[in-house]
N, CA and C of each residue as an Amber inpcrd file, in Angstrom:
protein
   324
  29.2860000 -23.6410000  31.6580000  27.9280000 -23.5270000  31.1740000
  27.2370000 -24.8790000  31.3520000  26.3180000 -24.8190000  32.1280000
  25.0490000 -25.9080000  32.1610000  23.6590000 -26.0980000  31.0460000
  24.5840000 -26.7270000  29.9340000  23.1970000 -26.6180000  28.5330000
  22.6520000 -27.9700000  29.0620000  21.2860000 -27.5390000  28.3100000
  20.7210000 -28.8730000  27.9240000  19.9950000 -28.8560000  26.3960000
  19.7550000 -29.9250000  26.2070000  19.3180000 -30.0990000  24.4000000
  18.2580000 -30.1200000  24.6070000  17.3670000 -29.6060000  23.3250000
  15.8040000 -28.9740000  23.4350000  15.5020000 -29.4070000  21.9390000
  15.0190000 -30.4020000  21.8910000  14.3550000 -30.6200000  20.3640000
  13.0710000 -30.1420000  19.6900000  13.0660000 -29.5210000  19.1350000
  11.7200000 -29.0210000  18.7050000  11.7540000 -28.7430000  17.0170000
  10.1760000 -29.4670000  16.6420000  10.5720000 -30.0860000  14.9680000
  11.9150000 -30.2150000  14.5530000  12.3870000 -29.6160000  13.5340000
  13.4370000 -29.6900000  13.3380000  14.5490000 -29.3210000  13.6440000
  14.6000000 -28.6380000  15.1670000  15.5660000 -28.0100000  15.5120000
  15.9480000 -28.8260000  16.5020000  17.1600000 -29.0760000  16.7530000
  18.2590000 -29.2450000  17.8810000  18.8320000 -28.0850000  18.8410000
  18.4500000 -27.8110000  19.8960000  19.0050000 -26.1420000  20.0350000
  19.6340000 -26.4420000  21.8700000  20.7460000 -26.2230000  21.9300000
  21.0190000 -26.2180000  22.9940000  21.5460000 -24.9420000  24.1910000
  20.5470000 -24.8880000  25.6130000  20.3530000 -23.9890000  26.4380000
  20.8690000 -23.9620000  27.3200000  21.4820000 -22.6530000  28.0800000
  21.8910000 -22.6750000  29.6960000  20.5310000 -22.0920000  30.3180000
  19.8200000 -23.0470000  30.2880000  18.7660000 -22.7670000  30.7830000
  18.4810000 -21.7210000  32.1940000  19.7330000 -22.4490000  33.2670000
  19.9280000 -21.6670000  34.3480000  19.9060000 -20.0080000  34.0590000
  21.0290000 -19.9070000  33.1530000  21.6070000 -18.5320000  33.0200000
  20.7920000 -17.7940000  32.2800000  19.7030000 -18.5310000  31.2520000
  18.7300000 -17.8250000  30.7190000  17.3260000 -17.6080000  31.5340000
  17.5100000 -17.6200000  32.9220000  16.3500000 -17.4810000  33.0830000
  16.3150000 -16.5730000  33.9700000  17.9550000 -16.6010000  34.3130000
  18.5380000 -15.3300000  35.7680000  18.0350000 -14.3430000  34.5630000
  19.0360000 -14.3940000  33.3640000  18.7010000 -13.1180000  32.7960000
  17.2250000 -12.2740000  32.2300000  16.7520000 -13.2190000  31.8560000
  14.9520000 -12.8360000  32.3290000  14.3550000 -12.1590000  33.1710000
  14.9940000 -12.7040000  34.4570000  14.2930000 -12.4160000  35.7040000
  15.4110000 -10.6610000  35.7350000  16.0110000 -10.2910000  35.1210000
  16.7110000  -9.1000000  35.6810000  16.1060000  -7.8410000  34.7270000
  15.1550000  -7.9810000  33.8200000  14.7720000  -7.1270000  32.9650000
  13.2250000  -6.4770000  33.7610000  12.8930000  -5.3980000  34.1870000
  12.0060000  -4.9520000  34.8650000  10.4910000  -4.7320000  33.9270000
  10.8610000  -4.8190000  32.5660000   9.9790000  -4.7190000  31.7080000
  10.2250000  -5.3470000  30.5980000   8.9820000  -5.6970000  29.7480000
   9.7390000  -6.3260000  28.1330000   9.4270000  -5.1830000  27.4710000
  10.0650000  -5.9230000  25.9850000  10.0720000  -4.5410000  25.1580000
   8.8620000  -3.4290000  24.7070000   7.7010000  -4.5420000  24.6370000
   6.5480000  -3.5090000  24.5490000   6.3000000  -3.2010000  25.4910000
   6.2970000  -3.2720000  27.5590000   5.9170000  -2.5750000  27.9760000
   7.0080000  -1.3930000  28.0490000   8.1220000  -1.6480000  27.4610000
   9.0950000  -0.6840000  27.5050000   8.6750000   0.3790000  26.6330000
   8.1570000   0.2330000  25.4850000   7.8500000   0.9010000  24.6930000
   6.8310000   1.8740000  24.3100000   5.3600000   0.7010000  24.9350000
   4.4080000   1.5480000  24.9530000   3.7150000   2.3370000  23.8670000
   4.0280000   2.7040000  22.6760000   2.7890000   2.3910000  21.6870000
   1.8280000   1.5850000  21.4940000   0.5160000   2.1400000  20.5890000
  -0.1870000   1.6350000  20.4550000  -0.6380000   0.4710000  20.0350000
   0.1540000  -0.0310000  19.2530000   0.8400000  -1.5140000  19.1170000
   1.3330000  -2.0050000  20.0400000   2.1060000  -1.6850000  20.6720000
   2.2900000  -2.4910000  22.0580000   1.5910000  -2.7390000  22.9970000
   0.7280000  -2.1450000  23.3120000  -0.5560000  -2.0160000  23.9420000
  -1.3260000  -3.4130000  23.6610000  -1.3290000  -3.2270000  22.2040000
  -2.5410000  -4.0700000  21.5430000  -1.9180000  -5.8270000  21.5670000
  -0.5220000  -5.6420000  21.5220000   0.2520000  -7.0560000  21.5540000
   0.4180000  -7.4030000  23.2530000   0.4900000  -6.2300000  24.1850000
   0.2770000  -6.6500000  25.5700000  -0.7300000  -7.1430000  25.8090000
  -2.0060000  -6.7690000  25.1530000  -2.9050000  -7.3210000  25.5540000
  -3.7010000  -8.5340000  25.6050000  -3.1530000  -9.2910000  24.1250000
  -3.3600000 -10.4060000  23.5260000  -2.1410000 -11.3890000  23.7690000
  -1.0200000 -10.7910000  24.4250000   0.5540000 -11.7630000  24.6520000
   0.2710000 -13.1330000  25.4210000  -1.1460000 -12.6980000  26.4000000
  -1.4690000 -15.1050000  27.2890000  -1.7600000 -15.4750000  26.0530000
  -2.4560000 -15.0250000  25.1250000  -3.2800000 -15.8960000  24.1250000
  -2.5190000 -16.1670000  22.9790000  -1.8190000 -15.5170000  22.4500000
  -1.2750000 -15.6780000  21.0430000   0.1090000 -16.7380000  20.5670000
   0.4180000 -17.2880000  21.8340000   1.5160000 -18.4110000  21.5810000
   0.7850000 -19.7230000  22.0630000   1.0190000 -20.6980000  20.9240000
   0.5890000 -21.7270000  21.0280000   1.0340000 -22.6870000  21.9670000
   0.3740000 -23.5860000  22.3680000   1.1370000 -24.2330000  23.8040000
   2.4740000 -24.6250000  23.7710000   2.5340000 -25.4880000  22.3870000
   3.8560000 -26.0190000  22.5720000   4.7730000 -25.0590000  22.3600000
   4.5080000 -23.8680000  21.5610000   5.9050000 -22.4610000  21.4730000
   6.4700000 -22.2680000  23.0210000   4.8580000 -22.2170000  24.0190000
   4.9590000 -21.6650000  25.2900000   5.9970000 -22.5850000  26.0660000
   6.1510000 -24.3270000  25.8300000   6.4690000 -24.8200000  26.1860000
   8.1480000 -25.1310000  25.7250000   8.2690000 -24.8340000  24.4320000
   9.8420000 -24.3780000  24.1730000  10.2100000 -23.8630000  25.2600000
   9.4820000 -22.6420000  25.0190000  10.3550000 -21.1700000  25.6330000
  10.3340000 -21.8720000  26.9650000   9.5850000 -22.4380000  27.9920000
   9.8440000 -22.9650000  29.2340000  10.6280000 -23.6180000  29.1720000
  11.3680000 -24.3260000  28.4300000  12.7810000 -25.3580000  28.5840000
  13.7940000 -24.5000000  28.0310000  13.9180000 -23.8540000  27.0920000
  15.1350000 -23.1830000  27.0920000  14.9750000 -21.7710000  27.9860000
  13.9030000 -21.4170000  29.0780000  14.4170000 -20.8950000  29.8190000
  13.8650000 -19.8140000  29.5210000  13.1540000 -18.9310000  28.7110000
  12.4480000 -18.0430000  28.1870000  11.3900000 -17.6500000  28.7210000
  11.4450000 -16.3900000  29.3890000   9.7810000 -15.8060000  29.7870000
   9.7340000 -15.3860000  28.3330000   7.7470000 -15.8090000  27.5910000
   7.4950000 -15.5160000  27.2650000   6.4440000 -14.0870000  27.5670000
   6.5320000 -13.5660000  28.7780000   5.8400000 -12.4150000  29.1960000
   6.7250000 -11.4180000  28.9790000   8.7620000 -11.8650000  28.5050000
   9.1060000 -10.4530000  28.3500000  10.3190000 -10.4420000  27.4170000
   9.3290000 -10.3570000  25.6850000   9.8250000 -10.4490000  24.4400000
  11.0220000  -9.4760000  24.5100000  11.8540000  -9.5590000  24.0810000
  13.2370000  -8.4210000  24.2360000  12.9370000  -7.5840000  23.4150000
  12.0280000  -7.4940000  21.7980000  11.3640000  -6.5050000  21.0870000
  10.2770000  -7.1120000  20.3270000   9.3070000  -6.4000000  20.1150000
   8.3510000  -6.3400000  19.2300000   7.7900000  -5.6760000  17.8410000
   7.3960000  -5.6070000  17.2630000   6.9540000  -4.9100000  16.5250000
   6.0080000  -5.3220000  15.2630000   4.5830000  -4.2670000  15.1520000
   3.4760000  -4.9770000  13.8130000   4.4290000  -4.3670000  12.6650000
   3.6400000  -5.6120000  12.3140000   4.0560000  -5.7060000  10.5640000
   3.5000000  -4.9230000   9.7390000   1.9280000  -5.2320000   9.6950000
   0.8670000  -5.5840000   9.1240000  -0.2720000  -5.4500000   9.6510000
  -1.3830000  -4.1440000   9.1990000  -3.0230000  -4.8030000  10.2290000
  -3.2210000  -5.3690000   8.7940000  -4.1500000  -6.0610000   8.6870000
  -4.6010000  -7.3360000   8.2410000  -6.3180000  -6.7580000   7.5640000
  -7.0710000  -6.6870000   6.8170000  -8.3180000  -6.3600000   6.4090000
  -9.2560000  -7.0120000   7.4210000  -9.1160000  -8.0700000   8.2290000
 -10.0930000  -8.6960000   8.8910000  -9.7590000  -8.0080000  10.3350000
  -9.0060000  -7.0970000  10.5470000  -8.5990000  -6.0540000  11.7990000
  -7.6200000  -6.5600000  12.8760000  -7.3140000  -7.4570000  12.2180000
  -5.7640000  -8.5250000  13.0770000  -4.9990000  -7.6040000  12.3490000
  -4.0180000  -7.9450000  14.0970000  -2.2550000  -7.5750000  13.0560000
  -1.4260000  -8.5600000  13.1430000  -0.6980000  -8.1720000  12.2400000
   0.8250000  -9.4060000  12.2270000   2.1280000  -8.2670000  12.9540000
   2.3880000  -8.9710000  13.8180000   3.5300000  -8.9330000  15.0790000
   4.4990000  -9.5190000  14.4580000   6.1730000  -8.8800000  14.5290000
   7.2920000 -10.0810000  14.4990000   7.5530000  -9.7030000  16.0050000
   8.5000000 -10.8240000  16.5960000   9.1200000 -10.7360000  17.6330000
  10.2770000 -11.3300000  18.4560000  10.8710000 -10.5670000  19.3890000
  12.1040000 -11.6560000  19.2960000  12.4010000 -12.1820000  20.5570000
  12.9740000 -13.2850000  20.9510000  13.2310000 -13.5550000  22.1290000
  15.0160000 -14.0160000  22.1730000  15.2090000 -14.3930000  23.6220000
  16.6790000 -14.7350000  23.2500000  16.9690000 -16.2900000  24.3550000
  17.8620000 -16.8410000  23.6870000  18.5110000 -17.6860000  25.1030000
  19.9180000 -17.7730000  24.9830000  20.0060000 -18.6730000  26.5410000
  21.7060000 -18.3000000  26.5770000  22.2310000 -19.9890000  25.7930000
  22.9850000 -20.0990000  25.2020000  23.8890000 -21.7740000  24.1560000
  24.7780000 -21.1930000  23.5620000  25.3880000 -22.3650000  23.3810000
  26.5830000 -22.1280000  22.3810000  26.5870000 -23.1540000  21.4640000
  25.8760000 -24.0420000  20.7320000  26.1150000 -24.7190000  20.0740000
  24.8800000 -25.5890000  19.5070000  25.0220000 -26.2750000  18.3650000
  23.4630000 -26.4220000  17.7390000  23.3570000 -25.5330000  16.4810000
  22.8670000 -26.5690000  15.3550000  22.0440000 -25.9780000  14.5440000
  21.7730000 -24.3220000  14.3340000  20.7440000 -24.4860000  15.1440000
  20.0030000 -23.3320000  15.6680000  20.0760000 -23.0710000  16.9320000
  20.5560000 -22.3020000  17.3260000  20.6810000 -21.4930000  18.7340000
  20.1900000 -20.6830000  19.0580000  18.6180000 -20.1610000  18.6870000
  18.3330000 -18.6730000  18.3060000  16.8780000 -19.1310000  18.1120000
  15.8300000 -18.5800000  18.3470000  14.6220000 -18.3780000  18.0280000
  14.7540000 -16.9120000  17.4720000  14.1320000 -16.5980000  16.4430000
  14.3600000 -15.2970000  16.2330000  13.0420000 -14.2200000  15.9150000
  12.2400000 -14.9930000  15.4940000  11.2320000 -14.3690000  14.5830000
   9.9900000 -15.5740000  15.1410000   8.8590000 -14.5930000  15.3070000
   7.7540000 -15.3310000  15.2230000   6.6260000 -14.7450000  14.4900000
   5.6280000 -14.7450000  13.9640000   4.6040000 -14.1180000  12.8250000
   3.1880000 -14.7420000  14.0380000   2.4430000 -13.5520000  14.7430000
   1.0410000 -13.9450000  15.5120000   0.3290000 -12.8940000  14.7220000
  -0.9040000 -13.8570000  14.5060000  -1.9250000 -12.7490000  14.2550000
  -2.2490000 -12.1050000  15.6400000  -2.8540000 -10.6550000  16.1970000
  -3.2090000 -10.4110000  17.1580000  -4.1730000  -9.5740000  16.2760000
């Protein structure tokens, strides 16, 4: 395994960046276009906008398309007509703290 260390706030998290990105590239769809409800729809549609640069820029070092979340799902619509999304992504490590992004909370 070819890791490298990825610091972000408080996390230490180490990636096979290589191997996480083959496996990315082998999934023909992510989970909401897999899914396809109306919620998914609504989180496809807002998915360039709703991660902040530097999240975007994690996920580019440990190797992560953020265009193809492994699942999704709303929480929450919101009174102001946002929803709250959790969602998950994955990478390939073995060691670290945290090895795992797991959960993220976007308004969309």
């Amino acid at each position: 395994m070819n890791e490298i260390q990825v610091k972000y706030r408080d996390w230490e998290l180490f990636s096979d960046r290589e191997t996480t990105e083959q496996t990315y590239s082998e999934f023909e769809n992510s989970g909401a276009e897999s899914c396809g409800c109306d919620y998914c729809k609504n989180y496809i549609a807002q998915r360039e906008t709703v991660f902040p640069d530097d999240i975007k820029e994690l996920f580019k070092k440990l190797g992560i398309d953020y265009m193809k979340e492994i699942e999704i799902s709303e929480f929450a619509k919101l009174e102001n007509g946002l929803h709250y999304y959790n969602g998950w992504f994955h990478f390939k490590g073995d060691k670290g703290l945290y090895n795992s992004i797991t959960k993220w909370w976007l308004h969309v």
